[in-house]
PDB file of C-alpha atoms in Angstrom:
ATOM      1  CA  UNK A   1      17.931   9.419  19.209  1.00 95.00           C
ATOM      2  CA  UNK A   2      18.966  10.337  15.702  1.00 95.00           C
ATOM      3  CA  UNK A   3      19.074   7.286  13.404  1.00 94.00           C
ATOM      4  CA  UNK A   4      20.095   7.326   9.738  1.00 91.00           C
ATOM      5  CA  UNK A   5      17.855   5.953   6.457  1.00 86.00           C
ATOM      6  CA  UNK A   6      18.298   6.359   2.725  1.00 73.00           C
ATOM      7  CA  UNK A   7      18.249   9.499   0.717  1.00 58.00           C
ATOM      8  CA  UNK A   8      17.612  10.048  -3.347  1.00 54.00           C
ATOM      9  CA  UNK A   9      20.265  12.818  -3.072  1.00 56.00           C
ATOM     10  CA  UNK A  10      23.066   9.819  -1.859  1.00 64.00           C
ATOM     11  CA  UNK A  11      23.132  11.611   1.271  1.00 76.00           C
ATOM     12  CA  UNK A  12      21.547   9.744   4.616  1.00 84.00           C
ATOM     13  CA  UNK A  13      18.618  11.552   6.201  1.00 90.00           C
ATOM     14  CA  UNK A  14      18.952  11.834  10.099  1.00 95.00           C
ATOM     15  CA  UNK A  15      15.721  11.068  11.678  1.00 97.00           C
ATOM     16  CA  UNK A  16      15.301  13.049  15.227  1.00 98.00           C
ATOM     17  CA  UNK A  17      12.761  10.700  17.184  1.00 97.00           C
ATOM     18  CA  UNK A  18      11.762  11.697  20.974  1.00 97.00           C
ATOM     19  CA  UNK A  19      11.700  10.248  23.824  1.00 95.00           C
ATOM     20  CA  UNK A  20       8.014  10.468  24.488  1.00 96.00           C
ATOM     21  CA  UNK A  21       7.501   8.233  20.899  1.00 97.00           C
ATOM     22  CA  UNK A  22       9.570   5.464  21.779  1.00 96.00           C
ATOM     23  CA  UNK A  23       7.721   5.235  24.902  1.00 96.00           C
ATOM     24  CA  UNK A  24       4.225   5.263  23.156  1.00 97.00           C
ATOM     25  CA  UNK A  25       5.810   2.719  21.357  1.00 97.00           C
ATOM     26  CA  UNK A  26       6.465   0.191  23.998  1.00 96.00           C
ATOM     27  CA  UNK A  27       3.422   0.894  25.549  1.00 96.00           C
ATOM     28  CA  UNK A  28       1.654  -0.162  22.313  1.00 97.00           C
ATOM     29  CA  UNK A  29       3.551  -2.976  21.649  1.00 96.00           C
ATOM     30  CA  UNK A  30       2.835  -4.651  25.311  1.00 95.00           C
ATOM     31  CA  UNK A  31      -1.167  -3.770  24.683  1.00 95.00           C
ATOM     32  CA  UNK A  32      -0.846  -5.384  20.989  1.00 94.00           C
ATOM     33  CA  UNK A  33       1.867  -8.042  21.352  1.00 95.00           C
ATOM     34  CA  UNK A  34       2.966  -8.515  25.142  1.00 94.00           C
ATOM     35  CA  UNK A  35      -0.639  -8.645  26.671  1.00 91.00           C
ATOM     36  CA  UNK A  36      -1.268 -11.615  28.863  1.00 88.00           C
ATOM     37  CA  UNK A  37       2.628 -12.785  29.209  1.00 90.00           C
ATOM     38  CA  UNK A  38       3.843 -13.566  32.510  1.00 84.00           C
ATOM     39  CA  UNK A  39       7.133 -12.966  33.554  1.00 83.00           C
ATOM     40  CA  UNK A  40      10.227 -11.888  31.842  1.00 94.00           C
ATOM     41  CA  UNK A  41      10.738 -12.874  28.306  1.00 96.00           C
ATOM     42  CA  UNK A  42      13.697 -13.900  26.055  1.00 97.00           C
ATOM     43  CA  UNK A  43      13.880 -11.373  23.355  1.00 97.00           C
ATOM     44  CA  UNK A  44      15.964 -11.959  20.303  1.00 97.00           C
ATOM     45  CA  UNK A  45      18.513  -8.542  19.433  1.00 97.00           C
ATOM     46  CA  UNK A  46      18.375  -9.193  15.806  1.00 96.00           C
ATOM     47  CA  UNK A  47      19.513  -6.317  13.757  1.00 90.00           C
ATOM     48  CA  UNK A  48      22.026  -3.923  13.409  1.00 88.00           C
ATOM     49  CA  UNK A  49      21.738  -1.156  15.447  1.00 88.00           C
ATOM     50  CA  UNK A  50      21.903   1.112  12.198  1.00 86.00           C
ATOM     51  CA  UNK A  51      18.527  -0.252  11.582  1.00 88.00           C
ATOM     52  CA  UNK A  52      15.517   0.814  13.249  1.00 91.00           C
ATOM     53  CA  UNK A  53      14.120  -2.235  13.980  1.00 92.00           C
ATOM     54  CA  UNK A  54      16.922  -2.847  17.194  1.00 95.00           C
ATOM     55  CA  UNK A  55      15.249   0.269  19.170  1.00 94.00           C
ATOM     56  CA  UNK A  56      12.271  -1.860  18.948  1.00 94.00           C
ATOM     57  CA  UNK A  57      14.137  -4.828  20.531  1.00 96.00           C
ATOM     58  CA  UNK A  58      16.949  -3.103  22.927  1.00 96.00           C
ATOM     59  CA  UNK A  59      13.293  -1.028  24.120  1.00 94.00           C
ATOM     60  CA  UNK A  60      12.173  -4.402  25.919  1.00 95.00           C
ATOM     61  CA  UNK A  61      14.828  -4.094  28.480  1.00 95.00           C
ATOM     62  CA  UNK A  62      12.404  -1.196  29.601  1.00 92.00           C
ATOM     63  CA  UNK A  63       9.819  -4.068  30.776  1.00 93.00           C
ATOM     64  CA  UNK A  64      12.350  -6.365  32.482  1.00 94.00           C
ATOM     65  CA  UNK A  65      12.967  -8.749  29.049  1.00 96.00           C
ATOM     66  CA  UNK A  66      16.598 -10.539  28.686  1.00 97.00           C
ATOM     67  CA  UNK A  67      17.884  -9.339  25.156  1.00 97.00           C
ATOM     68  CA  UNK A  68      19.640 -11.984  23.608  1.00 97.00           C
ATOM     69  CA  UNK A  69      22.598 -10.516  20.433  1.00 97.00           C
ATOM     70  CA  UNK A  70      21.627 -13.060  17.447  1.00 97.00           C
ATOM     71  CA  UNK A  71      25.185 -13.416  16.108  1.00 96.00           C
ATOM     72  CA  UNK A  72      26.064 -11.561  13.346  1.00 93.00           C
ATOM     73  CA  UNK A  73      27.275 -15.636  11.487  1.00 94.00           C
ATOM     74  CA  UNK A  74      23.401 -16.512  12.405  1.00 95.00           C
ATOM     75  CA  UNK A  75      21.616 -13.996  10.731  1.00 94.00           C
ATOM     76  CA  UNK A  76      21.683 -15.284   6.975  1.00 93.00           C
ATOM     77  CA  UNK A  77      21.729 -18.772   7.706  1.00 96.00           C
ATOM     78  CA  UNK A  78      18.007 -20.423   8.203  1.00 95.00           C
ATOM     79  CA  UNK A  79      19.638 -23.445  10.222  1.00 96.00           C
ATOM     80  CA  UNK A  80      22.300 -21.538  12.358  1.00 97.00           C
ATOM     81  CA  UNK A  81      19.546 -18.944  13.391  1.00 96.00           C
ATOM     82  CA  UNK A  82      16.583 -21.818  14.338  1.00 95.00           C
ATOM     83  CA  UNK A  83      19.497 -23.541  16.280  1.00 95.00           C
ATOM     84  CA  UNK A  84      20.463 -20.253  18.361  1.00 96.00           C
ATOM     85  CA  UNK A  85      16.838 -19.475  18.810  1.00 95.00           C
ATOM     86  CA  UNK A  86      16.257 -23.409  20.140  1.00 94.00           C
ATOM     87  CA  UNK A  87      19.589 -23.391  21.790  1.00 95.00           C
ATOM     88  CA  UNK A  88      18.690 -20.167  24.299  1.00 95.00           C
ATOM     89  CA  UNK A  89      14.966 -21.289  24.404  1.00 94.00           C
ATOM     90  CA  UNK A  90      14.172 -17.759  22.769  1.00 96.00           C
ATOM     91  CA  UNK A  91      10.361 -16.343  23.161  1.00 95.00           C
ATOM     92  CA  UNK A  92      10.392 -13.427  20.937  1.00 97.00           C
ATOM     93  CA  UNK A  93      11.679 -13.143  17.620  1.00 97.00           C
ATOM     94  CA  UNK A  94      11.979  -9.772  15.967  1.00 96.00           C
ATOM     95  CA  UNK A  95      13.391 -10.505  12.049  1.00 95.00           C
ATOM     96  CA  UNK A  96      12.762  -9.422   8.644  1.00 94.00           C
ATOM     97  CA  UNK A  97      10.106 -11.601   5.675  1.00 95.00           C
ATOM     98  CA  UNK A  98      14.111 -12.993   4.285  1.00 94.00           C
ATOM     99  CA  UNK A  99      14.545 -14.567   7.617  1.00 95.00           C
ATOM    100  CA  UNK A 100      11.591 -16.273   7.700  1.00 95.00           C
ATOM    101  CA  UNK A 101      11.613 -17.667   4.523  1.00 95.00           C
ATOM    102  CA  UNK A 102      15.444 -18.913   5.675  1.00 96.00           C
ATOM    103  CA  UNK A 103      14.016 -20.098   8.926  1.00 95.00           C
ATOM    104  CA  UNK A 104      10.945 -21.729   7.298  1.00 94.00           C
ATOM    105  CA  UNK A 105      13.073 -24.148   5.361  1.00 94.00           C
ATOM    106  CA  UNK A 106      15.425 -24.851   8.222  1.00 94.00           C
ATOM    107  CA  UNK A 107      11.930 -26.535   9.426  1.00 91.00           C
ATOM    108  CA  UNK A 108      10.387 -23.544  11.919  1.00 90.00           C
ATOM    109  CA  UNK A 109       6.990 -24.496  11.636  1.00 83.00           C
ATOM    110  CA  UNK A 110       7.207 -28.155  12.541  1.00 81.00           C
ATOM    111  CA  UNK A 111       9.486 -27.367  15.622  1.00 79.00           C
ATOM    112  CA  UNK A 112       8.680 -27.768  19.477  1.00 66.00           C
ATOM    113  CA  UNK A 113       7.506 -25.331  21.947  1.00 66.00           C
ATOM    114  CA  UNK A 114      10.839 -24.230  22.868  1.00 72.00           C
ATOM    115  CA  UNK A 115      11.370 -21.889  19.534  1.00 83.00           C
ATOM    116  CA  UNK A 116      10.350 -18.075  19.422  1.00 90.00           C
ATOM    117  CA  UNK A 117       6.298 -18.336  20.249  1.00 91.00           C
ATOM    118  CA  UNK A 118       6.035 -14.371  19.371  1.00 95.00           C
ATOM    119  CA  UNK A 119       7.168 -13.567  16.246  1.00 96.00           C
ATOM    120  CA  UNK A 120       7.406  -9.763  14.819  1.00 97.00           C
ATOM    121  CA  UNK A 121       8.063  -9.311  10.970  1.00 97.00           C
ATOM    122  CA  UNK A 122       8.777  -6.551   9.635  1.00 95.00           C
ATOM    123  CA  UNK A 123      10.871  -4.264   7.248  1.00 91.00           C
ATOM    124  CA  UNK A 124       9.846  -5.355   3.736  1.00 91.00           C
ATOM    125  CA  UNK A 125       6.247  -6.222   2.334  1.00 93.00           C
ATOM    126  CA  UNK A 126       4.968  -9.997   2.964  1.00 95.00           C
ATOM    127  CA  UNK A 127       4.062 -11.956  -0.110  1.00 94.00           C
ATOM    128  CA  UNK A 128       1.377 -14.035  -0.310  1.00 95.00           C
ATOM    129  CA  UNK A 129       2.804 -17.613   0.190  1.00 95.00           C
ATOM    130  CA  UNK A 130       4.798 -16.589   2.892  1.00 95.00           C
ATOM    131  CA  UNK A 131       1.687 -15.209   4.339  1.00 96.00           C
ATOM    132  CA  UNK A 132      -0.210 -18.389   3.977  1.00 93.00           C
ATOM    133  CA  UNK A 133       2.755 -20.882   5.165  1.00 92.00           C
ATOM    134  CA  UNK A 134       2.596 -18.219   8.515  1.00 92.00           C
ATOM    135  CA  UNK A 135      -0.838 -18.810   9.078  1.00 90.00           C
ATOM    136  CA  UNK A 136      -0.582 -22.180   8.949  1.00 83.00           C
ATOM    137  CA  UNK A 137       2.287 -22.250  12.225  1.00 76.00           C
ATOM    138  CA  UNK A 138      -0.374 -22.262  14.821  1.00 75.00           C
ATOM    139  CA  UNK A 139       1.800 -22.925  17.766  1.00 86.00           C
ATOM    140  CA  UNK A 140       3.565 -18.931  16.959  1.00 91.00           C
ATOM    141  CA  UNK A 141       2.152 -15.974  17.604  1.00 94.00           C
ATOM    142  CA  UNK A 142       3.481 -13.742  14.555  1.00 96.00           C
ATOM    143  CA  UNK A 143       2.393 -10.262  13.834  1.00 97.00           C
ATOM    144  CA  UNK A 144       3.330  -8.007  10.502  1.00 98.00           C
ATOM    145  CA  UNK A 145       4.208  -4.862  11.389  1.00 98.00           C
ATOM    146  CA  UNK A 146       4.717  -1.391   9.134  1.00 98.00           C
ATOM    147  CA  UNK A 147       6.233   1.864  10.011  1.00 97.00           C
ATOM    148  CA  UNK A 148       9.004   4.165   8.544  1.00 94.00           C
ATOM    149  CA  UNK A 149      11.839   5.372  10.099  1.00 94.00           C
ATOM    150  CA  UNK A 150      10.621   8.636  10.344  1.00 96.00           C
ATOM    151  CA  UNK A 151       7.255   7.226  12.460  1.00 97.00           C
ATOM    152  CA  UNK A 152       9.360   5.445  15.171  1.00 97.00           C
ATOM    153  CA  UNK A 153       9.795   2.005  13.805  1.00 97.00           C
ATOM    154  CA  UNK A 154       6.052   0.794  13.798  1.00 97.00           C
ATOM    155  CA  UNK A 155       2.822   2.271  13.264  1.00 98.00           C
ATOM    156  CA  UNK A 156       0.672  -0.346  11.985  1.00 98.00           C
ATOM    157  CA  UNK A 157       0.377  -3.927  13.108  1.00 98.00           C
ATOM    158  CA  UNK A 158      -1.668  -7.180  11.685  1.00 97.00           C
ATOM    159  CA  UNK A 159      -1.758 -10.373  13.350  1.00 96.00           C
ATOM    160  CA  UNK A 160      -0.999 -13.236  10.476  1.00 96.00           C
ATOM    161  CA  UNK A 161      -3.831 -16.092  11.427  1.00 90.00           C
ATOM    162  CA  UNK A 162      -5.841 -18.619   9.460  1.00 85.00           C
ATOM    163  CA  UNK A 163      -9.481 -16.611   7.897  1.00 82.00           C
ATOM    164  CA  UNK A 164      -6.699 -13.678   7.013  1.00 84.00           C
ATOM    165  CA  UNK A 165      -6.065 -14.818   3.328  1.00 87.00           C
ATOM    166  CA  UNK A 166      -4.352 -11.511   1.869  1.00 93.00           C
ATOM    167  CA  UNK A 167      -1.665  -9.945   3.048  1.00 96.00           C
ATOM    168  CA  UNK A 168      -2.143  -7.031   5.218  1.00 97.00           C
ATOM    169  CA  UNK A 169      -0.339  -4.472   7.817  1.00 98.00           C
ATOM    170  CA  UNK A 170      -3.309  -4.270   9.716  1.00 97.00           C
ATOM    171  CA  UNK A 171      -4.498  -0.727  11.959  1.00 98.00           C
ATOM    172  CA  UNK A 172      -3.166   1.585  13.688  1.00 98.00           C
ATOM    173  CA  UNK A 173      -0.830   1.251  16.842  1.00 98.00           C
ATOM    174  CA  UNK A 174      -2.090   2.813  19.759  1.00 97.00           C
ATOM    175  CA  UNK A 175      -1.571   7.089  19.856  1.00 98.00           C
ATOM    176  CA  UNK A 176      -1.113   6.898  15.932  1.00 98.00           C
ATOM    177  CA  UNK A 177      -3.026   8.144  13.403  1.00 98.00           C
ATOM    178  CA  UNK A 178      -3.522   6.645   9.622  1.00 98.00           C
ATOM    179  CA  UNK A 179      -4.822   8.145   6.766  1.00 98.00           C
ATOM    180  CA  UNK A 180      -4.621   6.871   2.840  1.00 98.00           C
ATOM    181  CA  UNK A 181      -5.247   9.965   0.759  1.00 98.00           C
ATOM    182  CA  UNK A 182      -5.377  11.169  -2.880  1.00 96.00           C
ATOM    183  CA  UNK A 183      -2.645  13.728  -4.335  1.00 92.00           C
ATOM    184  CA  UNK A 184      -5.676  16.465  -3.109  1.00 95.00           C
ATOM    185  CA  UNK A 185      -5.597  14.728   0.455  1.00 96.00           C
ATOM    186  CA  UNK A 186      -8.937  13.592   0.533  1.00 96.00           C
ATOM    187  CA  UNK A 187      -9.581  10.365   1.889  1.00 97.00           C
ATOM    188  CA  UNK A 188      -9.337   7.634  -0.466  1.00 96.00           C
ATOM    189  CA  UNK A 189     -12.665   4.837  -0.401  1.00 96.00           C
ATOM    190  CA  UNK A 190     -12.775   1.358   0.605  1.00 97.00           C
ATOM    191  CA  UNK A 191     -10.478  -0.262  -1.995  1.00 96.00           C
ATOM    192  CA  UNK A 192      -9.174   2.447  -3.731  1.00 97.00           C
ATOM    193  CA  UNK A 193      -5.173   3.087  -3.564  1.00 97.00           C
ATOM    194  CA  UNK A 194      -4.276   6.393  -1.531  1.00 97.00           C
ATOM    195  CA  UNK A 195      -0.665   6.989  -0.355  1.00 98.00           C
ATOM    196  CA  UNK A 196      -0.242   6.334   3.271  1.00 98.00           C
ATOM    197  CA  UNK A 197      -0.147   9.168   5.561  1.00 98.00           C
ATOM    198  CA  UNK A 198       0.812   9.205   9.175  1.00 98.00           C
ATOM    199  CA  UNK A 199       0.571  11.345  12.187  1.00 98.00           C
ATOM    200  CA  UNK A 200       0.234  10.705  16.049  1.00 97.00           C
ATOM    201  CA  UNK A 201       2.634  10.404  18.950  1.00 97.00           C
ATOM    202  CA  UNK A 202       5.044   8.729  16.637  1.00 97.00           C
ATOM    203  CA  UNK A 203       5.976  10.872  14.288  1.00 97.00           C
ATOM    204  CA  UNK A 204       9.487  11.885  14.582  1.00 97.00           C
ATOM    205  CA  UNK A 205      10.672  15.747  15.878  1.00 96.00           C
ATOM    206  CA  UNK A 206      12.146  16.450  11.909  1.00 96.00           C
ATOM    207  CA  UNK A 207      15.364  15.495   9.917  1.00 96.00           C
ATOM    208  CA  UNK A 208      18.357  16.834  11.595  1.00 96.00           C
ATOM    209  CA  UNK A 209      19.325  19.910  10.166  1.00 95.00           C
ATOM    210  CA  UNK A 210      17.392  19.706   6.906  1.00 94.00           C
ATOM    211  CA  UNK A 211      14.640  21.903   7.788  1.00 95.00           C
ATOM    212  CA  UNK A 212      13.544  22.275   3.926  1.00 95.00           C
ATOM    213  CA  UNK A 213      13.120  17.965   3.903  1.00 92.00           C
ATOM    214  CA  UNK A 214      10.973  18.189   7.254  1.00 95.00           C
ATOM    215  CA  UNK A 215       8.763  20.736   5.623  1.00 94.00           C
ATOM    216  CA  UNK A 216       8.234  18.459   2.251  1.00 93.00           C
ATOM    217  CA  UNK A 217       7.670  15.506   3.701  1.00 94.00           C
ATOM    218  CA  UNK A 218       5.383  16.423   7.073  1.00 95.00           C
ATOM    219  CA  UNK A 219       2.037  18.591   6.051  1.00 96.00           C
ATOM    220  CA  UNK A 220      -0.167  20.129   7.859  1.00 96.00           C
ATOM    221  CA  UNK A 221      -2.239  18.556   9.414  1.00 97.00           C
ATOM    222  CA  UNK A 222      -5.703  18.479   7.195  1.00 96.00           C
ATOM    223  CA  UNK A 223      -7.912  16.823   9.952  1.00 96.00           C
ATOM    224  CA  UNK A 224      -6.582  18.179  12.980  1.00 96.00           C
ATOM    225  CA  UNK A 225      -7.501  21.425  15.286  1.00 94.00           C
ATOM    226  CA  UNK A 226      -4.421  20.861  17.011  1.00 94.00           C
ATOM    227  CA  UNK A 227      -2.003  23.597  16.483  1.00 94.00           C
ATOM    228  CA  UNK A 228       1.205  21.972  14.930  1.00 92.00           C
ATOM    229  CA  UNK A 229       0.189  18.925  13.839  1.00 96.00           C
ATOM    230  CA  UNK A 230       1.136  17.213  11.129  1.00 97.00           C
ATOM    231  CA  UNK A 231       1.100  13.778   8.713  1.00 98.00           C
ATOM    232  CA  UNK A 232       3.918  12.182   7.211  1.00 98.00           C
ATOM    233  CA  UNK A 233       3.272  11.536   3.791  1.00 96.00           C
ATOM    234  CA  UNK A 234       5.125   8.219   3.547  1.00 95.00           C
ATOM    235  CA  UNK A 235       5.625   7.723  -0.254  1.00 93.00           C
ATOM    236  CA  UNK A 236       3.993   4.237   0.010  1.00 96.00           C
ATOM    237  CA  UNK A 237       0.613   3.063  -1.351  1.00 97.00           C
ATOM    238  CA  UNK A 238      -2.306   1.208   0.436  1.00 97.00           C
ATOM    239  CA  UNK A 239      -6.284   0.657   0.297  1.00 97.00           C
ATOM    240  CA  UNK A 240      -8.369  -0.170   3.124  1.00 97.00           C
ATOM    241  CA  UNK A 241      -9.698  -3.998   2.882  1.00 97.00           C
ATOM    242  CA  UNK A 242     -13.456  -4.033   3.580  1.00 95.00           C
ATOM    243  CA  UNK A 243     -12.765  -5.251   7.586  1.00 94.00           C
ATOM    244  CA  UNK A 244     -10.888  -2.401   7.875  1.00 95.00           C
ATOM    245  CA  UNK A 245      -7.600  -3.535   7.778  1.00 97.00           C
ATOM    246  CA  UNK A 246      -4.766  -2.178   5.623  1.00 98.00           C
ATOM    247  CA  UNK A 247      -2.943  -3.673   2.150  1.00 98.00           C
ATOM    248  CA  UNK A 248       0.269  -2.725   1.492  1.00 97.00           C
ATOM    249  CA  UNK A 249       0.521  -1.987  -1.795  1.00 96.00           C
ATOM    250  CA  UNK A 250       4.622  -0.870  -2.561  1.00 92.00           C
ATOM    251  CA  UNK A 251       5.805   2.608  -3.388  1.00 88.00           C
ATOM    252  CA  UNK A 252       5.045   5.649  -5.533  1.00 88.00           C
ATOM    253  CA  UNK A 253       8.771   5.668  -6.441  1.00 78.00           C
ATOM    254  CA  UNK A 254      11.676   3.880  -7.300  1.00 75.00           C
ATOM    255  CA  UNK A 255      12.448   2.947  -4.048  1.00 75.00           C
ATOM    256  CA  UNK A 256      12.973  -0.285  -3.111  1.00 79.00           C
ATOM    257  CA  UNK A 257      13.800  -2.703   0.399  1.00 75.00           C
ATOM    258  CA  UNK A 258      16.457  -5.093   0.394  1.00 75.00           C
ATOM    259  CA  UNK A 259      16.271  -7.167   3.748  1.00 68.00           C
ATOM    260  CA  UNK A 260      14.482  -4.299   5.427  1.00 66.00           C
ATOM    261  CA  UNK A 261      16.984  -1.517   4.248  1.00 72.00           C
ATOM    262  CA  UNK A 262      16.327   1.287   1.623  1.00 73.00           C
ATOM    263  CA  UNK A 263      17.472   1.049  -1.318  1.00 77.00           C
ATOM    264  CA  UNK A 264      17.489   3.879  -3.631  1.00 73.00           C
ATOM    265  CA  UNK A 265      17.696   2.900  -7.713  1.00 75.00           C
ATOM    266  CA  UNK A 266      18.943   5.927  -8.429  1.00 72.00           C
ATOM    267  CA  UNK A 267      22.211   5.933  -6.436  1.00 68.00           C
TER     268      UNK A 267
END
């Protein structure tokens, strides 16, 4: 598929993502998220499918999952959105840190078993009290998940749990490769800021048609005998905690996210 993101220029970047990295994907996800469920799930269809974060979703049909369309009405309203994901007895709920919030007030953590026990955030960083009220919902599975567009939706994953006190998108998805480097690509130390680099099954074929934009933004790979392969240099910032996990640490531009969407200052 070819799917559409923010450019500095005002004009949208087409990402070209194969087959074979949605697939890796999926597999990762039911090793990371899926393990140890038994029989077919109820998975929420959250997001516009202008936003990467639906492939993700409309991807579960692949494993036999019912996809259930969150109305359009639901999705900004905390209350309407707990009572459709009560109403159809959802499992898995795929949403961005502004729903959460919403669906935190509506009274998410102190509801029965029959609301969304898997929960996947994503799109925008996770503060910190956010972070803490999630670890305190014991009864729901919820993982924080990281990826650009251009790395097929996710490529990091964290699960949010009480003894996790900072924020963090966690390691590597399965096939996918991490790297935080300096501006001479050397890997930066335990606790020092590098940008995020990322290579692996999920990096996507190119932009379509701007061969001069795949060039700047995928390197050669510096750690790799592998003819071809490349990183994406991401633009964001990160250090690795001291258990190994990653902390998001925002951009190395302007750029900003506005319930999961790029957002380019400039334009």
């Amino acid at each position: 598929y070819v799917l559409f993101t923010s450019g500095s220029t005002g004009k949208p970047k087409g990402v070209m993502i194969q087959h074979r990295s949605l697939v890796n994907l999926c597999t990762a996800l039911n090793e990371c998220v899926y393990a140890g469920e038994n029989g077919p799930l109820r998975v929420s269809l959250n997001s516009s499918i202008a936003f990467d974060s639906s492939v993700k979703q409309i991807v579960q049909l692949l494993n036999g999952h019912a996809l259930y369309i969150v109305p359009e009405e639901c999705r900004g309203d905390g209350q309407a959105l707990l009572n459709f994901l009560s109403q159809h007895r959802l499992d898995v709920l795929d949403c961005t840190p502004a729903q959460v919030r919403l669906l935190i007030e509506a009274g998410l953590i102190e509801c029965g078993d029959h609301v969304a026990r898997i929960m996947l955030v994503g799109g925008e960083a996770i503060d910190k009290s956010l972070w803490m009220a999630l670890c305190r919902g014991q009864r729901i599975r919820v993982f924080n998940v990281y990826g650009p567009t251009e790395c097929t939706v996710d490529s990091t994953l964290c699960q949010i749990r009480n003894g996790f006190e900072t924020p963090a998108i966690g390691r590597p998805i399965a096939n996918v490769e991490v790297y935080l480097l300096d501006n001479r690509l050397r890997t930066a130390p335990v606790g020092v800021p590098g940008e995020i680099h990322i290579g692996g099954h999920g990096l996507a074929r190119g932009y379509w048609n701007r061969p001069e934009l795949t060039e700047e933004k995928s390197i050669a790979h510096p750690f790799s005998d592998e003819p071809g392969a490349r990183l994406y240099k991401s633009g964001d910032r990160g250090r690795y905690m001291a258990d190994g996990n990653i902390e998001f640490l925002g951009r190395l531009d302007d750029q900003v996210k506005i319930r999961g969407y790029r957002v380019e200052l400039g334009e």
